[in-house]
Amino acid sequence: MGKFAITMMGFLLLCFCAEAVYMKYKDPKQPLNVRIRDLMNRMSLEEKIGQMTQIERHVASPQIMRKYFIGSVLSGGGSAPFPKATAADWVKMVNEIQKGSLSTRLGIPMIYGIDAVHGHNNVYKATIFPHNVGLGVTRDPQLVKRIGAATALEVRATGIPYTFAPCIAVCRDPRWGRCYESYSEDHRIVQAMTEIIPGLQGDAPANSRKGVPFVGGKTKVAACAKHFVGDGGTTKGIDENNTVIDMNGLLNIHMPAYFDSILKGVSTIMVSYSSWNGKRMHANRDLITGFLKGKLKFRGFVISDWEAIDKITEPPRANYSYSVQAGVLAGLDMIMGQENLVEFLDDLAFQVRNNIIPMSRIDDAVMRILRVKFVMGLFENPLADLSLANQLGSQEHRELAREAVRKSLVLLKNGKVTNQPLLPLPKKVTKILVAGIHADNLGYQCGGWTISWQGIGGNDLITGTTILNAVKKTVHPSTQVVYQENPDVNFVKSNHFSYAIVVVGETPYAEMFGDSAKLTIAEPGPSIISSVCGVVKCVVVVVSGRPVVIEPYLANIDALVAAWLPGSEGQGVADVLFGDYGFTGKLARTWFKSVDQLPMNVGDRHYDPLFPFGFGLTTKPVKS
């Protein structure tokens, strides 16, 4: 009997251990809600608060992830493992951080996020697509969807499963430094361009519930619609300022693209730094919890912008405990950019333990974060590999970017008299001049949010084709191409050029550093236009993140092209200038005469533009 009892006890112990080892949340065959509930029932308050925290890469380490149960890590603008890091370098870094998360008691994987807003723009050798201001011109949702799919592959190539894109702001004033991140002043174009979301995430199944996030496997990434809500409508276009508009206006102009994004299964939504009628959006419970989560039934997670809770008070961090309380109670699920990590974690834990923030609010946040992580397969595939490394900057993606450039160009003027067009340009002539500080500068061509937050100048850290090199590749071999960045009048007169291509515009900027009351072309752009276009037939190509002051120079210019911020593939500009393809783009933004008219949008009573919304001359391709 004793022997039987020992055997039986051993058998029961084995059964108990097997039962103890089996955890429903780790079983992909279990229903999603069962997995979420099972995991949450096992979590301590510290583990839950850790999930709500997103820290920057330079703060993160395997030890930090393990000690504080951190739920997410990000690379801010320009934050790379080191300059010219390869896909393998990125994968190694992300996996090292992830291993710290997997070594915690419950092994909850972290989610790594990055601003891949026009391609994988932080990364050396990535394809850089046109910024949204140019893509809106195309009015081609399927093109934008393909760009989303290509971007997802390049982001995944570096081991990252989450991008803070798309920006679905409706920019109503080009003085705003983020206007190039907006597809249009017209919400209908912005709504159409939310098709980038199924490009990034994959097409949500036809029978999926409204508002439930969807990410279609290891070649797709979680997307983030931003910035909720009204960020493009601030007074005088000042970044992070106050948007003064009634509820009807907010719903009709700034909210519609969120309806579309949620229907398409967007995983996350980022809240805006801006205020609505004086109330900071990060503290706006009525709109975040009441409208977004309640009325719109959004089931993904809501993320703050970088250290945005600090700015709930004026000045920032004047009352940090209040900021934590106001932001979390408003409905923020994940808090981005905690440089003072321990202070945040301690403060939030204190407020929960003292019933200032109810546990139900924490559980709502954690449930949403876990939902996204389960849906995207992070628990099954937490570590990245190098199987997609060849997608970074692939030729196929560069061809797609080149197509997007062609379709995003807008021809604003073609000939000083209509029956004598300058474009398309002849490829075979004796000698042509290419001038302007933007003609041979990939950094200027790409704009802000490229390699660094504010963008860069020059050709060292971006792989692509400058407009100058594109011109050289496109003209007849017998045509002499002369490049002078800033030629004087005598040089232009003495060289007997057949025509000139002048490439000028804005230099790179991002966010508040791009706010501008003047909207002028960067010097010496205006003087280059004057010295070249007064002497020889010229086409001026404007590289800018928005309409700029051009009327004073217009009479001297034979042809004018808005190229926006075309990205790495300048060959797309030459394709259209020389007639291999026709101009098809139509303005998605009103082009003003004077900044004194701003803000001015299509439909306004005082509408008197230089070039109206929807304007764009067309040309036919030239048969070679």
PDB file of N, CA, C and O in Angstrom, residues 39 169 219 276 303 373:
ATOM      1  N   LEU A  39      -4.017  36.277 -18.589  1.00  0.00           N
ATOM      2  CA  LEU A  39      -2.773  36.990 -18.294  1.00  0.00           C
ATOM      3  C   LEU A  39      -3.000  38.106 -17.274  1.00  0.00           C
ATOM      4  O   LEU A  39      -2.224  38.263 -16.326  1.00  0.00           O
ATOM      5  N   ALA A 169      -3.839  64.280 -39.854  1.00  0.00           N
ATOM      6  CA  ALA A 169      -4.200  65.681 -39.598  1.00  0.00           C
ATOM      7  C   ALA A 169      -4.766  66.314 -40.863  1.00  0.00           C
ATOM      8  O   ALA A 169      -4.348  65.988 -41.974  1.00  0.00           O
ATOM      9  N   THR A 219       4.952  40.146 -41.766  1.00  0.00           N
ATOM     10  CA  THR A 219       5.354  41.122 -42.795  1.00  0.00           C
ATOM     11  C   THR A 219       4.596  42.436 -42.649  1.00  0.00           C
ATOM     12  O   THR A 219       4.756  43.342 -43.472  1.00  0.00           O
ATOM     13  N   TRP A 276      -8.126  71.830 -27.557  1.00  0.00           N
ATOM     14  CA  TRP A 276      -9.378  72.130 -28.263  1.00  0.00           C
ATOM     15  C   TRP A 276     -10.168  73.101 -27.389  1.00  0.00           C
ATOM     16  O   TRP A 276     -10.533  72.777 -26.267  1.00  0.00           O
ATOM     17  N   ILE A 303      -2.204  56.063 -27.238  1.00  0.00           N
ATOM     18  CA  ILE A 303      -0.855  56.383 -26.787  1.00  0.00           C
ATOM     19  C   ILE A 303      -0.667  57.896 -26.734  1.00  0.00           C
ATOM     20  O   ILE A 303      -1.218  58.631 -27.556  1.00  0.00           O
ATOM     21  N   LYS A 373      -0.966  43.369 -28.692  1.00  0.00           N
ATOM     22  CA  LYS A 373       0.187  42.461 -28.703  1.00  0.00           C
ATOM     23  C   LYS A 373      -0.204  41.037 -29.109  1.00  0.00           C
ATOM     24  O   LYS A 373       0.523  40.379 -29.863  1.00  0.00           O
TER      25      LYS A 373
END
